[in-house]
């Protein structure tokens, strides 16, 4: 049996399937991944783990550099902003939203900050690394859309509590907001099937989720054109681009759910 049918069998039979997605899902939307041949970190080097500490030490300097990098080609901030600003959900995002609408996928845990799952219609969404379309106060946690918020004075200050505002993306060295992390672990503990899409499985804590689920007896499906450290955990490894494979897996799952597959 091919991987598409094997994946559809597992998803159709699942009582509580969740998805864990990474940058590879957005590659077909024109957003570079981080690692691998065309990755941003491959091209520019991975940021150090002190990124958040540098921000906390001098938020004004951080924002001045950030706004400058966003406007100046030739750095990962510019490349990512430019790509995300021009990106739209691809068939892979849409397929995951359809699997949610079918009642098959109960939650999507995404490491992506590009907002494409939400734009595609996913609603049971946990953004473990945040979302670049939002700002967040580091004191009270208040979130607001970045669009329409003209950042004139840096650092931007929270009108609610006077705290310093940062992008709502989790920096290297920054703790993941506790409510989000707790919700992710709750989904990992509850799922009986986990669909891994486009992640290299190299950044914790998300990289641990498949092993935790598998140890509990969950079925693991991986969609990725290349092998990863997570591949040995997969009961089904569908090798190929998510934008091509996920619609096929979704259609095959639908046939099974309708009793015609
Ligand atoms: N479809 C599916 N997977 C793909 C595709 C595609 N079209 N193209 C590439 N991939 C796979 C690659 O083979 C790789 O395994 O996507 C994965 C991308 O890996 P990374 O670039 O490491 O992205 P990710 O796993 O999401 O990184 C995790 O690292 O720097 C942090 O915060 C950043 O959230 C990110 C985290």
mmCIF file of C-alpha atoms and ligand atoms in Angstrom:
data_model
loop_
_atom_site.group_PDB
_atom_site.id
_atom_site.type_symbol
_atom_site.label_atom_id
_atom_site.label_comp_id
_atom_site.label_asym_id
_atom_site.label_seq_id
_atom_site.Cartn_x
_atom_site.Cartn_y
_atom_site.Cartn_z
ATOM 1 C CA UNK A 1 0.000 0.000 0.000
ATOM 2 C CA UNK A 2 1.299 3.438 -0.821
ATOM 3 C CA UNK A 3 1.992 6.089 1.804
ATOM 4 C CA UNK A 4 -1.028 8.187 0.765
ATOM 5 C CA UNK A 5 -3.450 5.311 1.401
ATOM 6 C CA UNK A 6 -1.648 4.253 4.585
ATOM 7 C CA UNK A 7 -1.825 7.822 5.910
ATOM 8 C CA UNK A 8 -5.500 8.082 4.973
ATOM 9 C CA UNK A 9 -6.249 4.781 6.740
ATOM 10 C CA UNK A 10 -4.692 6.125 9.956
ATOM 11 C CA UNK A 11 -6.404 9.522 9.750
ATOM 12 C CA UNK A 12 -9.817 8.056 8.886
ATOM 13 C CA UNK A 13 -9.577 5.664 11.820
ATOM 14 C CA UNK A 14 -8.292 8.289 14.264
ATOM 15 C CA UNK A 15 -10.419 9.528 17.134
ATOM 16 C CA UNK A 16 -8.134 12.473 17.907
ATOM 17 C CA UNK A 17 -5.583 13.362 15.226
ATOM 18 C CA UNK A 18 -3.455 16.500 15.479
ATOM 19 C CA UNK A 19 -0.904 18.058 13.135
ATOM 20 C CA UNK A 20 2.557 19.466 13.915
ATOM 21 C CA UNK A 21 3.782 21.750 11.143
ATOM 22 C CA UNK A 22 7.033 23.498 10.302
ATOM 23 C CA UNK A 23 8.543 25.848 7.764
ATOM 24 C CA UNK A 24 8.517 23.242 4.992
ATOM 25 C CA UNK A 25 4.740 23.590 4.750
ATOM 26 C CA UNK A 26 5.141 27.238 3.704
ATOM 27 C CA UNK A 27 7.946 26.649 1.187
ATOM 28 C CA UNK A 28 5.336 26.249 -1.581
ATOM 29 C CA UNK A 29 3.947 29.627 -0.538
ATOM 30 C CA UNK A 30 7.318 31.154 -1.387
ATOM 31 C CA UNK A 31 8.632 31.401 2.178
ATOM 32 C CA UNK A 32 12.131 29.966 2.623
ATOM 33 C CA UNK A 33 12.613 27.347 5.307
ATOM 34 C CA UNK A 34 15.376 27.763 7.875
ATOM 35 C CA UNK A 35 17.563 24.711 7.353
ATOM 36 C CA UNK A 36 18.304 22.656 4.261
ATOM 37 C CA UNK A 37 19.793 23.857 0.952
ATOM 38 C CA UNK A 38 17.805 27.107 0.560
ATOM 39 C CA UNK A 39 17.206 27.763 4.254
ATOM 40 C CA UNK A 40 17.563 31.186 5.845
ATOM 41 C CA UNK A 41 19.907 29.899 8.547
ATOM 42 C CA UNK A 42 21.861 28.019 5.866
ATOM 43 C CA UNK A 43 22.292 31.318 4.001
ATOM 44 C CA UNK A 44 22.843 33.701 6.918
ATOM 45 C CA UNK A 45 23.694 31.521 9.924
ATOM 46 C CA UNK A 46 21.349 30.690 12.807
ATOM 47 C CA UNK A 47 20.786 33.463 15.390
ATOM 48 C CA UNK A 48 22.386 32.873 18.754
ATOM 49 C CA UNK A 49 20.416 31.750 21.790
ATOM 50 C CA UNK A 50 20.936 35.174 23.318
ATOM 51 C CA UNK A 51 18.498 36.938 20.977
ATOM 52 C CA UNK A 52 15.879 37.423 23.710
ATOM 53 C CA UNK A 53 18.466 38.441 26.298
ATOM 54 C CA UNK A 54 19.789 41.080 23.886
ATOM 55 C CA UNK A 55 16.240 42.364 23.370
ATOM 56 C CA UNK A 56 15.511 42.510 27.114
ATOM 57 C CA UNK A 57 18.786 44.301 27.800
ATOM 58 C CA UNK A 58 18.157 47.090 25.307
ATOM 59 C CA UNK A 59 14.718 47.000 23.629
ATOM 60 C CA UNK A 60 15.278 50.388 21.993
ATOM 61 C CA UNK A 61 18.442 49.228 20.214
ATOM 62 C CA UNK A 62 16.719 45.972 19.281
ATOM 63 C CA UNK A 63 13.774 47.797 17.676
ATOM 64 C CA UNK A 64 16.052 50.296 15.883
ATOM 65 C CA UNK A 65 18.005 47.381 14.343
ATOM 66 C CA UNK A 66 14.815 45.449 13.589
ATOM 67 C CA UNK A 67 13.146 48.305 11.711
ATOM 68 C CA UNK A 68 16.381 48.957 9.833
ATOM 69 C CA UNK A 69 16.773 45.266 8.870
ATOM 70 C CA UNK A 70 13.145 45.070 7.726
ATOM 71 C CA UNK A 71 13.834 47.900 5.289
ATOM 72 C CA UNK A 72 17.293 46.793 4.084
ATOM 73 C CA UNK A 73 17.753 43.841 1.680
ATOM 74 C CA UNK A 74 20.431 41.267 2.385
ATOM 75 C CA UNK A 75 19.532 39.983 5.832
ATOM 76 C CA UNK A 76 17.229 37.167 7.076
ATOM 77 C CA UNK A 77 14.742 39.625 8.616
ATOM 78 C CA UNK A 78 14.242 41.371 5.266
ATOM 79 C CA UNK A 79 14.046 38.092 3.319
ATOM 80 C CA UNK A 80 11.484 36.566 5.699
ATOM 81 C CA UNK A 81 9.352 39.726 5.935
ATOM 82 C CA UNK A 82 9.360 40.198 2.163
ATOM 83 C CA UNK A 83 8.416 36.548 1.550
ATOM 84 C CA UNK A 84 5.670 36.468 4.194
ATOM 85 C CA UNK A 85 4.245 39.822 3.092
ATOM 86 C CA UNK A 86 3.744 38.335 -0.397
ATOM 87 C CA UNK A 87 2.709 34.821 0.665
ATOM 88 C CA UNK A 88 -0.680 33.131 0.525
ATOM 89 C CA UNK A 89 -1.800 29.758 1.867
ATOM 90 C CA UNK A 90 -0.917 26.874 -0.467
ATOM 91 C CA UNK A 91 -2.877 23.618 -1.062
ATOM 92 C CA UNK A 92 -1.107 22.080 1.933
ATOM 93 C CA UNK A 93 -2.502 24.704 4.326
ATOM 94 C CA UNK A 94 -5.932 24.395 2.719
ATOM 95 C CA UNK A 95 -5.891 20.594 3.041
ATOM 96 C CA UNK A 96 -5.164 20.833 6.785
ATOM 97 C CA UNK A 97 -8.035 23.309 7.191
ATOM 98 C CA UNK A 98 -10.285 20.845 5.320
ATOM 99 C CA UNK A 99 -9.201 17.964 7.558
ATOM 100 C CA UNK A 100 -10.186 20.162 10.529
ATOM 101 C CA UNK A 101 -13.551 20.946 8.930
ATOM 102 C CA UNK A 102 -14.056 17.195 8.384
ATOM 103 C CA UNK A 103 -13.517 16.670 12.115
ATOM 104 C CA UNK A 104 -10.379 14.609 11.454
ATOM 105 C CA UNK A 105 -7.697 17.062 12.641
ATOM 106 C CA UNK A 106 -8.632 18.378 16.089
ATOM 107 C CA UNK A 107 -5.725 20.829 16.441
ATOM 108 C CA UNK A 108 -2.745 22.166 14.513
ATOM 109 C CA UNK A 109 0.432 22.945 16.457
ATOM 110 C CA UNK A 110 2.509 25.122 14.168
ATOM 111 C CA UNK A 111 6.071 26.365 14.549
ATOM 112 C CA UNK A 112 5.425 28.815 11.729
ATOM 113 C CA UNK A 113 4.868 32.495 12.463
ATOM 114 C CA UNK A 114 3.569 33.369 8.980
ATOM 115 C CA UNK A 115 -0.182 33.365 9.824
ATOM 116 C CA UNK A 116 -0.916 31.171 6.766
ATOM 117 C CA UNK A 117 -2.784 28.456 8.714
ATOM 118 C CA UNK A 118 -5.221 31.067 10.032
ATOM 119 C CA UNK A 119 -5.608 32.606 6.582
ATOM 120 C CA UNK A 120 -6.318 29.109 5.181
ATOM 121 C CA UNK A 121 -9.149 28.602 7.673
ATOM 122 C CA UNK A 122 -7.563 26.554 10.455
ATOM 123 C CA UNK A 123 -9.122 27.573 13.758
ATOM 124 C CA UNK A 124 -7.954 24.999 16.330
ATOM 125 C CA UNK A 125 -4.478 26.487 16.019
ATOM 126 C CA UNK A 126 -1.611 26.621 18.517
ATOM 127 C CA UNK A 127 1.188 28.923 17.342
ATOM 128 C CA UNK A 128 4.024 27.644 19.545
ATOM 129 C CA UNK A 129 6.515 30.183 18.157
ATOM 130 C CA UNK A 130 3.973 32.994 17.944
ATOM 131 C CA UNK A 131 2.793 35.002 14.981
ATOM 132 C CA UNK A 132 4.651 37.820 13.214
ATOM 133 C CA UNK A 133 1.424 39.636 12.375
ATOM 134 C CA UNK A 134 0.929 40.453 16.056
ATOM 135 C CA UNK A 135 2.694 42.465 18.773
ATOM 136 C CA UNK A 136 2.853 41.366 22.429
ATOM 137 C CA UNK A 137 3.557 43.245 25.667
ATOM 138 C CA UNK A 138 6.257 41.377 27.624
ATOM 139 C CA UNK A 139 4.794 42.648 30.914
ATOM 140 C CA UNK A 140 1.037 41.961 30.673
ATOM 141 C CA UNK A 141 1.022 39.702 27.594
ATOM 142 C CA UNK A 142 -1.532 41.864 25.753
ATOM 143 C CA UNK A 143 -1.501 41.061 22.026
ATOM 144 C CA UNK A 144 -2.482 43.362 19.183
ATOM 145 C CA UNK A 145 -2.271 43.245 15.384
ATOM 146 C CA UNK A 146 0.919 44.820 14.056
ATOM 147 C CA UNK A 147 -0.886 46.076 10.943
ATOM 148 C CA UNK A 148 -2.112 49.572 11.453
ATOM 149 C CA UNK A 149 0.146 50.076 14.441
ATOM 150 C CA UNK A 150 2.627 52.718 13.315
ATOM 151 C CA UNK A 151 5.768 52.132 15.364
ATOM 152 C CA UNK A 152 7.140 55.661 15.664
ATOM 153 C CA UNK A 153 8.730 55.620 19.116
ATOM 154 C CA UNK A 154 10.933 52.654 19.972
ATOM 155 C CA UNK A 155 10.519 50.613 21.944
ATOM 156 C CA UNK A 156 6.703 50.706 21.620
ATOM 157 C CA UNK A 157 5.085 50.904 25.050
ATOM 158 C CA UNK A 158 1.922 49.107 26.134
ATOM 159 C CA UNK A 159 -0.951 51.545 26.660
ATOM 160 C CA UNK A 160 -2.514 49.103 29.102
ATOM 161 C CA UNK A 161 0.348 48.622 31.552
ATOM 162 C CA UNK A 162 3.344 50.653 30.347
ATOM 163 C CA UNK A 163 5.340 47.520 29.562
ATOM 164 C CA UNK A 164 7.656 47.097 26.586
ATOM 165 C CA UNK A 165 6.091 45.696 23.412
ATOM 166 C CA UNK A 166 7.837 43.170 21.158
ATOM 167 C CA UNK A 167 6.846 41.150 18.128
ATOM 168 C CA UNK A 168 4.628 38.222 19.108
ATOM 169 C CA UNK A 169 7.213 35.767 17.759
ATOM 170 C CA UNK A 170 9.242 33.678 20.200
ATOM 171 C CA UNK A 171 12.911 34.582 19.959
ATOM 172 C CA UNK A 172 15.764 32.168 20.559
ATOM 173 C CA UNK A 173 16.240 32.062 24.327
ATOM 174 C CA UNK A 174 12.714 33.385 25.009
ATOM 175 C CA UNK A 175 10.369 31.246 27.072
ATOM 176 C CA UNK A 176 7.285 30.100 25.136
ATOM 177 C CA UNK A 177 4.171 31.685 26.703
ATOM 178 C CA UNK A 178 3.054 29.157 29.366
ATOM 179 C CA UNK A 179 -0.592 28.962 28.315
ATOM 180 C CA UNK A 180 0.403 28.091 24.751
ATOM 181 C CA UNK A 181 2.993 25.522 25.813
ATOM 182 C CA UNK A 182 0.592 23.870 28.266
ATOM 183 C CA UNK A 183 -2.059 23.675 25.546
ATOM 184 C CA UNK A 184 0.424 22.072 23.132
ATOM 185 C CA UNK A 185 1.433 19.417 25.649
ATOM 186 C CA UNK A 186 -2.240 18.719 26.402
ATOM 187 C CA UNK A 187 -2.870 18.043 22.686
ATOM 188 C CA UNK A 188 0.225 15.819 22.464
ATOM 189 C CA UNK A 189 -0.978 13.840 25.487
ATOM 190 C CA UNK A 190 -4.495 13.497 24.044
ATOM 191 C CA UNK A 191 -3.834 12.606 20.407
ATOM 192 C CA UNK A 192 -3.983 9.092 18.979
ATOM 193 C CA UNK A 193 -2.491 10.195 15.656
ATOM 194 C CA UNK A 194 0.053 12.927 14.858
ATOM 195 C CA UNK A 195 0.595 14.246 11.317
ATOM 196 C CA UNK A 196 4.081 15.823 10.980
ATOM 197 C CA UNK A 197 4.378 18.239 8.074
ATOM 198 C CA UNK A 198 7.487 20.074 6.924
ATOM 199 C CA UNK A 199 9.541 20.116 10.095
ATOM 200 C CA UNK A 200 13.168 19.099 10.520
ATOM 201 C CA UNK A 201 12.455 18.068 14.109
ATOM 202 C CA UNK A 202 15.458 19.993 15.403
ATOM 203 C CA UNK A 203 14.017 22.663 17.713
ATOM 204 C CA UNK A 204 12.664 21.823 21.154
ATOM 205 C CA UNK A 205 10.174 21.549 22.684
ATOM 206 C CA UNK A 206 8.228 20.866 19.440
ATOM 207 C CA UNK A 207 10.820 18.318 18.313
ATOM 208 C CA UNK A 208 9.938 16.193 21.367
ATOM 209 C CA UNK A 209 6.219 16.051 20.659
ATOM 210 C CA UNK A 210 6.306 13.115 18.175
ATOM 211 C CA UNK A 211 8.367 10.916 20.540
ATOM 212 C CA UNK A 212 6.031 11.721 23.446
ATOM 213 C CA UNK A 213 2.969 10.864 21.346
ATOM 214 C CA UNK A 214 4.542 7.714 19.935
ATOM 215 C CA UNK A 215 5.497 6.530 23.435
ATOM 216 C CA UNK A 216 1.817 6.810 24.347
ATOM 217 C CA UNK A 217 0.872 4.574 21.402
ATOM 218 C CA UNK A 218 -0.107 7.289 18.909
ATOM 219 C CA UNK A 219 0.342 6.678 15.181
ATOM 220 C CA UNK A 220 2.844 9.006 13.524
ATOM 221 C CA UNK A 221 2.617 10.159 9.894
ATOM 222 C CA UNK A 222 5.361 12.295 8.353
ATOM 223 C CA UNK A 223 5.019 14.393 5.178
ATOM 224 C CA UNK A 224 8.429 15.643 4.057
ATOM 225 C CA UNK A 225 10.498 15.337 0.844
ATOM 226 C CA UNK A 226 13.579 14.480 2.904
ATOM 227 C CA UNK A 227 14.305 12.167 5.839
ATOM 228 C CA UNK A 228 14.516 13.841 9.263
ATOM 229 C CA UNK A 229 15.415 12.753 12.823
ATOM 230 C CA UNK A 230 11.655 12.176 13.212
ATOM 231 C CA UNK A 231 11.369 9.731 10.275
ATOM 232 C CA UNK A 232 12.321 6.672 12.379
ATOM 233 C CA UNK A 233 9.325 7.459 14.608
ATOM 234 C CA UNK A 234 6.882 7.486 11.670
ATOM 235 C CA UNK A 235 4.551 4.574 10.997
ATOM 236 C CA UNK A 236 3.963 6.198 7.593
ATOM 237 C CA UNK A 237 6.503 8.437 5.832
ATOM 238 C CA UNK A 238 5.047 10.161 2.756
ATOM 239 C CA UNK A 239 8.051 11.516 0.843
ATOM 240 C CA UNK A 240 7.255 14.618 -1.142
ATOM 241 C CA UNK A 241 6.083 18.226 -0.964
ATOM 242 C CA UNK A 242 3.190 18.948 1.379
ATOM 243 C CA UNK A 243 1.380 21.032 -1.224
ATOM 244 C CA UNK A 244 1.101 17.959 -3.434
ATOM 245 C CA UNK A 245 0.697 15.173 -0.858
ATOM 246 C CA UNK A 246 -1.669 16.707 1.710
ATOM 247 C CA UNK A 247 -4.531 17.256 -0.772
ATOM 248 C CA UNK A 248 -4.168 13.618 -1.888
ATOM 249 C CA UNK A 249 -4.139 12.375 1.722
ATOM 250 C CA UNK A 250 -7.175 14.541 2.496
ATOM 251 C CA UNK A 251 -9.128 13.252 -0.511
ATOM 252 C CA UNK A 252 -8.292 9.631 0.348
ATOM 253 C CA UNK A 253 -9.309 10.243 3.977
ATOM 254 C CA UNK A 254 -12.604 11.773 2.826
ATOM 255 C CA UNK A 255 -13.341 8.684 0.707
ATOM 256 C CA UNK A 256 -12.767 6.455 3.739
ATOM 257 C CA UNK A 257 -14.883 8.663 5.978
ATOM 258 C CA UNK A 258 -17.677 8.474 3.360
ATOM 259 C CA UNK A 259 -17.304 4.704 3.289
ATOM 260 C CA UNK A 260 -16.355 4.678 -0.384
ATOM 261 C CA UNK A 261 -12.587 4.326 -0.005
HETATM 262 N N1 LIG B 1 6.865 20.170 1.906
HETATM 263 C C1 LIG B 1 7.118 19.566 3.098
HETATM 264 N N2 LIG B 1 8.296 19.675 3.757
HETATM 265 C C2 LIG B 1 9.252 20.417 3.157
HETATM 266 C C3 LIG B 1 9.063 21.071 1.915
HETATM 267 C C4 LIG B 1 7.808 20.919 1.287
HETATM 268 N N3 LIG B 1 7.534 21.486 0.103
HETATM 269 N N4 LIG B 1 10.222 21.728 1.601
HETATM 270 C C5 LIG B 1 11.085 21.496 2.621
HETATM 271 N N5 LIG B 1 10.516 20.703 3.547
HETATM 272 C C6 LIG B 1 11.073 20.210 4.812
HETATM 273 C C7 LIG B 1 12.566 20.089 4.862
HETATM 274 O O1 LIG B 1 12.974 18.815 4.358
HETATM 275 C C8 LIG B 1 12.823 20.208 6.377
HETATM 276 O O2 LIG B 1 12.744 18.934 6.988
HETATM 277 O O3 LIG B 1 10.738 21.151 5.800
HETATM 278 C C9 LIG B 1 11.683 21.075 6.870
HETATM 279 C C10 LIG B 1 12.089 22.491 7.245
HETATM 280 O O4 LIG B 1 12.929 22.414 8.357
HETATM 281 P P1 LIG B 1 13.364 23.779 9.085
HETATM 282 O O5 LIG B 1 13.793 24.764 8.066
HETATM 283 O O6 LIG B 1 14.319 23.386 10.179
HETATM 284 O O7 LIG B 1 12.011 24.344 9.705
HETATM 285 P P2 LIG B 1 11.345 23.975 11.085
HETATM 286 O O8 LIG B 1 11.446 22.513 11.386
HETATM 287 O O9 LIG B 1 9.982 24.556 11.069
HETATM 288 O O10 LIG B 1 12.231 24.810 12.138
HETATM 289 C C11 LIG B 1 11.768 24.847 13.480
HETATM 290 O O11 LIG B 1 13.425 26.521 13.961
HETATM 291 O O12 LIG B 1 14.601 28.493 13.690
HETATM 292 C C12 LIG B 1 13.502 27.920 14.266
HETATM 293 O O13 LIG B 1 11.662 29.233 14.818
HETATM 294 C C13 LIG B 1 12.231 28.544 13.757
HETATM 295 O O14 LIG B 1 10.038 27.540 13.818
HETATM 296 C C14 LIG B 1 11.364 27.357 13.357
HETATM 297 C C15 LIG B 1 12.054 26.186 14.051
#
